PDB file of N, CA and C in Angstrom:
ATOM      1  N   UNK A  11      94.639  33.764 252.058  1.00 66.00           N
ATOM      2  CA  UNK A  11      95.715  33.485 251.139  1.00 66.00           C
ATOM      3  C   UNK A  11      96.938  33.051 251.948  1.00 66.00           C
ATOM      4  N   UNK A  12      97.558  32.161 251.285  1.00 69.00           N
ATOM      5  CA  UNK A  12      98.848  31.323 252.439  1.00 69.00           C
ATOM      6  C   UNK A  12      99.875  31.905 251.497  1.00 69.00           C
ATOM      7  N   UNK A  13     100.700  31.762 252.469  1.00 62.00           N
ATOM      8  CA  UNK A  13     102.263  32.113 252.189  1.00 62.00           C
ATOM      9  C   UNK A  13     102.811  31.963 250.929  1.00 62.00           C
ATOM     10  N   UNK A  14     102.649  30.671 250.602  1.00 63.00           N
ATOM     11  CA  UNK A  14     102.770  29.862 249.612  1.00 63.00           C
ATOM     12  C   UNK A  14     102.035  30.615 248.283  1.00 63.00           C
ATOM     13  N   UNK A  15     100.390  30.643 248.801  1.00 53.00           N
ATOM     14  CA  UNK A  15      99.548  31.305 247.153  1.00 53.00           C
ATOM     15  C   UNK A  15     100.983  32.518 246.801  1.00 53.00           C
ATOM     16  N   UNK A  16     100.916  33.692 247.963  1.00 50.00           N
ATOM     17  CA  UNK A  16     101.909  35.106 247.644  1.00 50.00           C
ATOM     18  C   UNK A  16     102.972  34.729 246.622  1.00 50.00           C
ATOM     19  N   UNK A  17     103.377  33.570 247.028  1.00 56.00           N
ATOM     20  CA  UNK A  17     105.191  33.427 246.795  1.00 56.00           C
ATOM     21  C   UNK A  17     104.969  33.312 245.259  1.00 56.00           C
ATOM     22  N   UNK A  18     103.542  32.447 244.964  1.00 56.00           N
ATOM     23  CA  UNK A  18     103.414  31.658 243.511  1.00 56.00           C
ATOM     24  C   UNK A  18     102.738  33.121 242.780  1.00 56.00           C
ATOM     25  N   UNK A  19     102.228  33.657 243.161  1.00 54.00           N
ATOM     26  CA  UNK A  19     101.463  34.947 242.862  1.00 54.00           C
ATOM     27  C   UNK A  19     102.594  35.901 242.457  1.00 54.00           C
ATOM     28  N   UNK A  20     103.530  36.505 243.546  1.00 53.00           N
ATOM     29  CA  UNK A  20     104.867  37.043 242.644  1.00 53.00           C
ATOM     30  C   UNK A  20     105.406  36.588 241.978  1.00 53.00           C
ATOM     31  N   UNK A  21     106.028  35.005 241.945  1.00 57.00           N
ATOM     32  CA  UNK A  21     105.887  34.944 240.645  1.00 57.00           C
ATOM     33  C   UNK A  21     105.702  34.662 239.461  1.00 57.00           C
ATOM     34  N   UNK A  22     104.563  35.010 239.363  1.00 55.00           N
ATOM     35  CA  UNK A  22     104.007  35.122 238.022  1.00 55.00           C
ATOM     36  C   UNK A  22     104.181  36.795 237.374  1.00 55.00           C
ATOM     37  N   UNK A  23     103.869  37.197 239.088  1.00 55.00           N
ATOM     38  CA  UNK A  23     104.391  38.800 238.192  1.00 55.00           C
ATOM     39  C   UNK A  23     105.864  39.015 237.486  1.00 55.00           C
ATOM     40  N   UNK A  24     106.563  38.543 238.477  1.00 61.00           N
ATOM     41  CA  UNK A  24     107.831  38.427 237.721  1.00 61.00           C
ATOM     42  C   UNK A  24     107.979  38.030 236.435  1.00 61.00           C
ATOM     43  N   UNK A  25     107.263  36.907 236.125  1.00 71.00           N
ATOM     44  CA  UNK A  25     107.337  36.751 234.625  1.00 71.00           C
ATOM     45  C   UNK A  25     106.634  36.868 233.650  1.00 71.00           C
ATOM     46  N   UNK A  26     105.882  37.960 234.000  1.00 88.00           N
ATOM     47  CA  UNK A  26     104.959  39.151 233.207  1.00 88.00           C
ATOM     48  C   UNK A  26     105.727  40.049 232.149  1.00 88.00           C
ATOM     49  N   UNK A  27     105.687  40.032 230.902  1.00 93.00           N
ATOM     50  CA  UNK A  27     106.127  40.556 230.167  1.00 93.00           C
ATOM     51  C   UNK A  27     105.861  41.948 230.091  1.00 93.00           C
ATOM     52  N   UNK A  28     106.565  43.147 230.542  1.00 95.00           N
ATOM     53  CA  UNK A  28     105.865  44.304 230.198  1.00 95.00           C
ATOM     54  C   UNK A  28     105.762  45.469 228.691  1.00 95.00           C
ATOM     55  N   UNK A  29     104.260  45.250 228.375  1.00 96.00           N
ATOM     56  CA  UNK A  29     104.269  45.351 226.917  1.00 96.00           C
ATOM     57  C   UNK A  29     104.116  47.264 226.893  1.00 96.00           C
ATOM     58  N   UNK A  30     104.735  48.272 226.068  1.00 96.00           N
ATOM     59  CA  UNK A  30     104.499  49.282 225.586  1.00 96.00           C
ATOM     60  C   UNK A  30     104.244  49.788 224.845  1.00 96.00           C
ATOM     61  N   UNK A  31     102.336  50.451 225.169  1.00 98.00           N
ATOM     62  CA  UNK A  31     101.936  50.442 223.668  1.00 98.00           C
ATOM     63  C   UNK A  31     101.730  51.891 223.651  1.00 98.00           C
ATOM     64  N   UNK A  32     102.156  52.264 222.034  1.00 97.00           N
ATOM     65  CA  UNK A  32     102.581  53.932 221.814  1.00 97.00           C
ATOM     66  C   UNK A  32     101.641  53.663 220.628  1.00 97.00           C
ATOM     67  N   UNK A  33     100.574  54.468 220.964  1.00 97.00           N
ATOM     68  CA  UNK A  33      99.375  54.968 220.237  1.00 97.00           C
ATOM     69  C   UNK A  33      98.793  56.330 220.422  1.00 97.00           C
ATOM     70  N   UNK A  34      98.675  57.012 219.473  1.00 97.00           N
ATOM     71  CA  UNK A  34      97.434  58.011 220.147  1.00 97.00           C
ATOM     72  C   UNK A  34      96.154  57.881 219.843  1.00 97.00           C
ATOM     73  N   UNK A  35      95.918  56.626 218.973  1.00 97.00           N
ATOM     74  CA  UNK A  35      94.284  56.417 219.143  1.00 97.00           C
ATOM     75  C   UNK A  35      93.894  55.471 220.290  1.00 97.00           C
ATOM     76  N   UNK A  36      92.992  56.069 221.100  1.00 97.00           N
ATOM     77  CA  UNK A  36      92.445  55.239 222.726  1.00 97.00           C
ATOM     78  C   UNK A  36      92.185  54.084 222.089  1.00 97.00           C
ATOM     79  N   UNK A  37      91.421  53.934 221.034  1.00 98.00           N
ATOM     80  CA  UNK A  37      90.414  52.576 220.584  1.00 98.00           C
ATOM     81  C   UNK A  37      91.521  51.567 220.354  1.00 98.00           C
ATOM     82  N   UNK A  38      92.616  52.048 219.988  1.00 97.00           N
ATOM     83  CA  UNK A  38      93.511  51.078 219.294  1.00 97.00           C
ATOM     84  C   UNK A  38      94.491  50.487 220.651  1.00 97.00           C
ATOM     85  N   UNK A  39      95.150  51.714 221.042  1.00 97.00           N
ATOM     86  CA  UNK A  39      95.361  51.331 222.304  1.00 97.00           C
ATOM     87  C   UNK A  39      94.427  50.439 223.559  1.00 97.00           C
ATOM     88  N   UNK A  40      93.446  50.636 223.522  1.00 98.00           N
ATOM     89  CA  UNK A  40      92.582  49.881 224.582  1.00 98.00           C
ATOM     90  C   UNK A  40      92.514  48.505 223.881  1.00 98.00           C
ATOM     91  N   UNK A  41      92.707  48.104 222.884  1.00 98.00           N
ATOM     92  CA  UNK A  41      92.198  46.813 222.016  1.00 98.00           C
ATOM     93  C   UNK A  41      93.579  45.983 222.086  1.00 98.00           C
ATOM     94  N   UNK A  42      94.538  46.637 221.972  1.00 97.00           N
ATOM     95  CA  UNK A  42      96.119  45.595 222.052  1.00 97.00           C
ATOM     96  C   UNK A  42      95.919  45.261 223.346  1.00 97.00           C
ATOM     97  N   UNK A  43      95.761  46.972 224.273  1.00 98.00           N
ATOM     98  CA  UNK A  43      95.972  46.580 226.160  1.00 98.00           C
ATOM     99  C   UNK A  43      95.082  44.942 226.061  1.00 98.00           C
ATOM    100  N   UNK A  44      94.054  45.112 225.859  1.00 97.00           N
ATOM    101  CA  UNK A  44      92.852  43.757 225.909  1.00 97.00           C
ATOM    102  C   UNK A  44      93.501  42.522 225.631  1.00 97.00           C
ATOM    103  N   UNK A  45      94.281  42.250 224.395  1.00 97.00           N
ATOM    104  CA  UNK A  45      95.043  41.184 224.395  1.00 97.00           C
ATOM    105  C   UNK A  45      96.046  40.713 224.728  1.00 97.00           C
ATOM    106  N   UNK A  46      96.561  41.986 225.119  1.00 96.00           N
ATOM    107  CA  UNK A  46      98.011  41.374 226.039  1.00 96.00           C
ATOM    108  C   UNK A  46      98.064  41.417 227.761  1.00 96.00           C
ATOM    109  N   UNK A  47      96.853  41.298 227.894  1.00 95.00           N
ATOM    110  CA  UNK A  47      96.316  41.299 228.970  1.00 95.00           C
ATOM    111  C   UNK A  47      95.575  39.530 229.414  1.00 95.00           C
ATOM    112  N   UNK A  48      95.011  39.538 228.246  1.00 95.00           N
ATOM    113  CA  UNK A  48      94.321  38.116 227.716  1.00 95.00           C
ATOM    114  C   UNK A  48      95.588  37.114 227.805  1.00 95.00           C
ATOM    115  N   UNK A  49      96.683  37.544 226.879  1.00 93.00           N
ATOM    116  CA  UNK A  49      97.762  36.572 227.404  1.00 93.00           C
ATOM    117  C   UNK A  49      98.744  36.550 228.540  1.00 93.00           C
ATOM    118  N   UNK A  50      98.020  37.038 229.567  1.00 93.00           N
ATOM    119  CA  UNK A  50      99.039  37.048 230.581  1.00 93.00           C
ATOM    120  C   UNK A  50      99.966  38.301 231.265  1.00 93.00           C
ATOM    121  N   UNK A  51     100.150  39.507 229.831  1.00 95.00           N
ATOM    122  CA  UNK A  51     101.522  40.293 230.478  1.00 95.00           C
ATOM    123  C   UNK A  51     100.466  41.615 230.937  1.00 95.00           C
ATOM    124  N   UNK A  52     101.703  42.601 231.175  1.00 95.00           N
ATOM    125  CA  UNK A  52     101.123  43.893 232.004  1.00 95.00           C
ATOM    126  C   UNK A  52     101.166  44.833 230.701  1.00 95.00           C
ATOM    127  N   UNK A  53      99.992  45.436 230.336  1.00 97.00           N
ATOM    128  CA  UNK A  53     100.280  46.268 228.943  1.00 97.00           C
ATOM    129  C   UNK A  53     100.504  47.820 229.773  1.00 97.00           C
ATOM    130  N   UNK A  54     101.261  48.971 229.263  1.00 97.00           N
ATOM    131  CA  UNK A  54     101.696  50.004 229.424  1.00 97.00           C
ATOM    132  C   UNK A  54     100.962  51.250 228.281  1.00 97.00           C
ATOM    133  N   UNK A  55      99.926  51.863 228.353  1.00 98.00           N
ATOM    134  CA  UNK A  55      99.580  52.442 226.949  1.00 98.00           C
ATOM    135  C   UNK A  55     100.163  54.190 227.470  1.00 98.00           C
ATOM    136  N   UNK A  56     101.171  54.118 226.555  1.00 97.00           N
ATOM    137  CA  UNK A  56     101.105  56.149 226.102  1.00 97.00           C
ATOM    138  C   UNK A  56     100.935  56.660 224.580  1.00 97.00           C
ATOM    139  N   UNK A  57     100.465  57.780 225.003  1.00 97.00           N
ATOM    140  CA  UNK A  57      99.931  58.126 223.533  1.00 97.00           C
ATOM    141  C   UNK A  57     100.798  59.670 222.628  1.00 97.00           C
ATOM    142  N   UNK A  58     102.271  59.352 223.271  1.00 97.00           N
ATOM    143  CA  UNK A  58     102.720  60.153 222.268  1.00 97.00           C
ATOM    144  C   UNK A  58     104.721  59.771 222.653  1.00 97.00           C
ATOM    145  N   UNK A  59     105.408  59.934 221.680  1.00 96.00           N
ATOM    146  CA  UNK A  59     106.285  59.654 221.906  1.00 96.00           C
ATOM    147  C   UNK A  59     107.174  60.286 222.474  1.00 96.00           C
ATOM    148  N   UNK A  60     107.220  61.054 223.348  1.00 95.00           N
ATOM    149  CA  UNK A  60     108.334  61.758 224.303  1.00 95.00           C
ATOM    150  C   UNK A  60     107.524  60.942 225.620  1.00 95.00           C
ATOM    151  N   UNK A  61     106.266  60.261 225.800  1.00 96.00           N
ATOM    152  CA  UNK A  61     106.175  59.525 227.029  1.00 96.00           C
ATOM    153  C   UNK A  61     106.356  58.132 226.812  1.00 96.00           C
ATOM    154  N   UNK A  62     106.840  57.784 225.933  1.00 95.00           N
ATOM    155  CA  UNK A  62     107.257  56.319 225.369  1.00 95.00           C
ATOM    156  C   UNK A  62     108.559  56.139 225.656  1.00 95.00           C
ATOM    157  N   UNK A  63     109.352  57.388 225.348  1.00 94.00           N
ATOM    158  CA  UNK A  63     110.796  57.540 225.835  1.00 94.00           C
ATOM    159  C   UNK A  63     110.827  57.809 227.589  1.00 94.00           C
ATOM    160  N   UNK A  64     110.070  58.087 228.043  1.00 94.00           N
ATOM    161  CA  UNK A  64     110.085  58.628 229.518  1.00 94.00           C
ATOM    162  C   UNK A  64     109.921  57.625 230.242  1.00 94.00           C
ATOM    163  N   UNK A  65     108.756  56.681 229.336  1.00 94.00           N
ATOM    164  CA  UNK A  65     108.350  55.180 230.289  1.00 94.00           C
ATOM    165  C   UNK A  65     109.271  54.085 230.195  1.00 94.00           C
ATOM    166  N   UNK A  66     109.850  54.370 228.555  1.00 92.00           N
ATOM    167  CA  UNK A  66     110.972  52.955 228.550  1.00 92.00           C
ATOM    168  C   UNK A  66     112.334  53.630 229.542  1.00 92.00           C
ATOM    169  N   UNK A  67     112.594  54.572 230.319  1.00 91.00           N
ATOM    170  CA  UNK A  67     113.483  54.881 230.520  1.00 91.00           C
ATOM    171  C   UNK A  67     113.528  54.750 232.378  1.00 91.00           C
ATOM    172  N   UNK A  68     112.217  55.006 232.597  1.00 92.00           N
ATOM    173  CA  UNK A  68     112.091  54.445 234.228  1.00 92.00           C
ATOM    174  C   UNK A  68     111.570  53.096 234.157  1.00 92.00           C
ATOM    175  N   UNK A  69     111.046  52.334 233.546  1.00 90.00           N
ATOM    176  CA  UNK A  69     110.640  51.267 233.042  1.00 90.00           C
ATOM    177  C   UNK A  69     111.290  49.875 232.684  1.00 90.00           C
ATOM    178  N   UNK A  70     111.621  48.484 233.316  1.00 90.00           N
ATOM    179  CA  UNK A  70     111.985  47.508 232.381  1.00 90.00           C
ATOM    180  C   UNK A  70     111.240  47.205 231.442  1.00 90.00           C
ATOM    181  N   UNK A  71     111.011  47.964 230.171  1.00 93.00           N
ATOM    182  CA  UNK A  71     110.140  47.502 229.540  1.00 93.00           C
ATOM    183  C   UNK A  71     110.627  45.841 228.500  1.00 93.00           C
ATOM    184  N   UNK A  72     109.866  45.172 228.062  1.00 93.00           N
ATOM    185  CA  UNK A  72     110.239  43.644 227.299  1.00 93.00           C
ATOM    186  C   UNK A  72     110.004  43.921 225.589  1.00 93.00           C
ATOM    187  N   UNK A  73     108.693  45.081 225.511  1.00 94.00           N
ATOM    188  CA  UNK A  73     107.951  44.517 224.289  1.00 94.00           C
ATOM    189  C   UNK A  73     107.260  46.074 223.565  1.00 94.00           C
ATOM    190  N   UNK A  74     107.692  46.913 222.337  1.00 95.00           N
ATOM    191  CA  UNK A  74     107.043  47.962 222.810  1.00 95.00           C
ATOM    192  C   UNK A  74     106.315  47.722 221.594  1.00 95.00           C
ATOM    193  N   UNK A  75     105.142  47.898 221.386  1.00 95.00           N
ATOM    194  CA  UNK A  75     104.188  48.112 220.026  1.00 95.00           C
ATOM    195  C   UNK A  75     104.020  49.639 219.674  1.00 95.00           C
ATOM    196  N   UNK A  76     104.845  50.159 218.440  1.00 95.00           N
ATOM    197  CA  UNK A  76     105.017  51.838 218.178  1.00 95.00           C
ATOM    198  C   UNK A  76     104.325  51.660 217.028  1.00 95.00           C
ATOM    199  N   UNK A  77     103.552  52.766 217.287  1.00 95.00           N
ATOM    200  CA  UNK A  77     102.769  53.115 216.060  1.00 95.00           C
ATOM    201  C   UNK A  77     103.907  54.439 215.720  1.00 95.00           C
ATOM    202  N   UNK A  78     103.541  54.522 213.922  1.00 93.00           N
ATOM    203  CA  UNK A  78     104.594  55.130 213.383  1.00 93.00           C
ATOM    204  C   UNK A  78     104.186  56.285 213.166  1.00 93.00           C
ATOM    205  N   UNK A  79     102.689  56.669 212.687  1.00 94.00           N
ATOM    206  CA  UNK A  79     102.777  58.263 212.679  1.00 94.00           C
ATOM    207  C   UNK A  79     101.689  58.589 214.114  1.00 94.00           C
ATOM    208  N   UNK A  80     102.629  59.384 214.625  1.00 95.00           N
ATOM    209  CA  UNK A  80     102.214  59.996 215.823  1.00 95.00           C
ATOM    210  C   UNK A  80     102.073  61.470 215.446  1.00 95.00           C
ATOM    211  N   UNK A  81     101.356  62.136 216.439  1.00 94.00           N
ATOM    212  CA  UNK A  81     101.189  64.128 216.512  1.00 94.00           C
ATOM    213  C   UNK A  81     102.810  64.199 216.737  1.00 94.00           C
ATOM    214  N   UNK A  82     103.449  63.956 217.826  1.00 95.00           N
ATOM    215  CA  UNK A  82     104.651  64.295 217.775  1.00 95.00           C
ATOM    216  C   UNK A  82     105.476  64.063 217.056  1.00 95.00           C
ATOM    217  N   UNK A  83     105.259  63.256 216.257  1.00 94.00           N
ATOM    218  CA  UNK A  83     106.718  62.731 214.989  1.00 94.00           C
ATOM    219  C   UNK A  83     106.699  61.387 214.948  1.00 94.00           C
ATOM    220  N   UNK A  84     106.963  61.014 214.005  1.00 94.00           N
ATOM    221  CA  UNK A  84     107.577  59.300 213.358  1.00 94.00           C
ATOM    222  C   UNK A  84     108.430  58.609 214.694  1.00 94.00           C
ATOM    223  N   UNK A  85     107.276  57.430 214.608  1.00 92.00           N
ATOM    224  CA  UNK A  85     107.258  56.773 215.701  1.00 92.00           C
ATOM    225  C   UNK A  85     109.317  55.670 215.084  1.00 92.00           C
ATOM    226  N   UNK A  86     109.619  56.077 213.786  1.00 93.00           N
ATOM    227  CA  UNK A  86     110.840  54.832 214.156  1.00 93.00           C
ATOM    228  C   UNK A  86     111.882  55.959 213.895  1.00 93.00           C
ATOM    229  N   UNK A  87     111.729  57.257 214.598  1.00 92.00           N
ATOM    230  CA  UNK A  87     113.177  57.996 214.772  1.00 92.00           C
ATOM    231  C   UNK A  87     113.234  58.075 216.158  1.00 92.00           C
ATOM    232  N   UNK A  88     112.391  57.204 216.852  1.00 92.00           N
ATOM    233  CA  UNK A  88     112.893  56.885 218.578  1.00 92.00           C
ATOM    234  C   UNK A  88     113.368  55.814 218.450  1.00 92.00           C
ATOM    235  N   UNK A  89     113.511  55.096 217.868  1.00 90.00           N
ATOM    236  CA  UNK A  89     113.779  53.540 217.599  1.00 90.00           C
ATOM    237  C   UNK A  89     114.855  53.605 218.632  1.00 90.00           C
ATOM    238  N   UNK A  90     116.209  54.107 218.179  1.00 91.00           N
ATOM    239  CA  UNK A  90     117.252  53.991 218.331  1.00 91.00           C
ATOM    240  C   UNK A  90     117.416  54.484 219.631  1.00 91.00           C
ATOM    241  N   UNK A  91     116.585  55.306 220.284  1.00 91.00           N
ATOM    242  CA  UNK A  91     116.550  55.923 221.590  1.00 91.00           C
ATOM    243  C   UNK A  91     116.376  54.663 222.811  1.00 91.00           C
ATOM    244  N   UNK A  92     114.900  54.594 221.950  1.00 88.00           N
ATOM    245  CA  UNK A  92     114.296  53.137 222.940  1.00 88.00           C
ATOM    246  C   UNK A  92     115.452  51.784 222.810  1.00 88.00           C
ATOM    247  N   UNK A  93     116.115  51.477 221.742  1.00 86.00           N
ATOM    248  CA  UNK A  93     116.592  50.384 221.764  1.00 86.00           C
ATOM    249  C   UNK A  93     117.980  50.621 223.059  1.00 86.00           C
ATOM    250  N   UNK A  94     118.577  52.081 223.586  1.00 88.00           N
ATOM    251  CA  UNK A  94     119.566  52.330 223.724  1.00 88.00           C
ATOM    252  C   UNK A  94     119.523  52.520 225.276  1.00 88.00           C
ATOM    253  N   UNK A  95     117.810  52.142 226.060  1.00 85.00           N
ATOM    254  CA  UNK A  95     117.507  52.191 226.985  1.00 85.00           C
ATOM    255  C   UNK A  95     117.956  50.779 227.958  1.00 85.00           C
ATOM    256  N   UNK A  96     118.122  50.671 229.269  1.00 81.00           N
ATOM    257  CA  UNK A  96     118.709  49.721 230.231  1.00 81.00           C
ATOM    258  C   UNK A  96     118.273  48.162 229.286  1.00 81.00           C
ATOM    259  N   UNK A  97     116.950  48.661 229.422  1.00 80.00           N
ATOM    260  CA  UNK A  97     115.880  47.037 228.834  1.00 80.00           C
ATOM    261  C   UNK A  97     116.412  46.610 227.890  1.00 80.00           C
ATOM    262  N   UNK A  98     116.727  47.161 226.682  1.00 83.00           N
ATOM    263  CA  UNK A  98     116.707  47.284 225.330  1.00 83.00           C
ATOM    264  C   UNK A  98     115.496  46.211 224.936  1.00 83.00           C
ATOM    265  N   UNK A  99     114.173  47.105 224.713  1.00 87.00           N
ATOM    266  CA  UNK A  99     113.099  46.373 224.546  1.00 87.00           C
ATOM    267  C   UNK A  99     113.172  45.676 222.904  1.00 87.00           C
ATOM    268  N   UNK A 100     112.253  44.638 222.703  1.00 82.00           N
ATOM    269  CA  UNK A 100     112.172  44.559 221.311  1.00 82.00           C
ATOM    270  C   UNK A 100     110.646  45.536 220.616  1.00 82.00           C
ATOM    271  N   UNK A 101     110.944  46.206 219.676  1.00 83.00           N
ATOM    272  CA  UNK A 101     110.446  46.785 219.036  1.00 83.00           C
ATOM    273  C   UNK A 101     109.605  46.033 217.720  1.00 83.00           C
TER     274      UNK A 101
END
């Protein structure tokens, strides 16, 4: 690999969208990861929402896909948490 492939190789990572997907069903989660993978970006899967808040918060996240009823609580009374994070992802 030459200098050159690296340079073109980062970036593309760089302009990798990073997607966050808040599910607690695996099947559902593994099936978005699959397509946003298919198009290109880096998918992120957690499966409950106090690690959705933990990841958008060390995280630039771009893109988060929230499912709304979670074990821990209603996925759009983080809304306002996640939107209030560095990224301010779109939801």
């Amino acid at each position: 690999m030459t200098t050159e492939d690296v340079e073109e190789k980062d970036e593309e990572i760089k302009n990798m969208a990073k997607v966050l997907i808040v599910d607690d069903d695996p099947n559902v989660s593994q099936s978005i990861a699959s397509v946003v993978e298919r198009m290109g970006h880096r998918p992120i899967s957690v499966s409950s929402l106090k690690e959705a808040v933990s990841q958008c918060r060390k995280d630039d996240i771009d893109l988060v896909y929230l499912d709304v009823r979670m074990p821990d609580g209603n996925g759009l009374e983080i809304l306002p948490t996640l939107r209030d994070t560095s990224a301010s992802p779109e939801v």
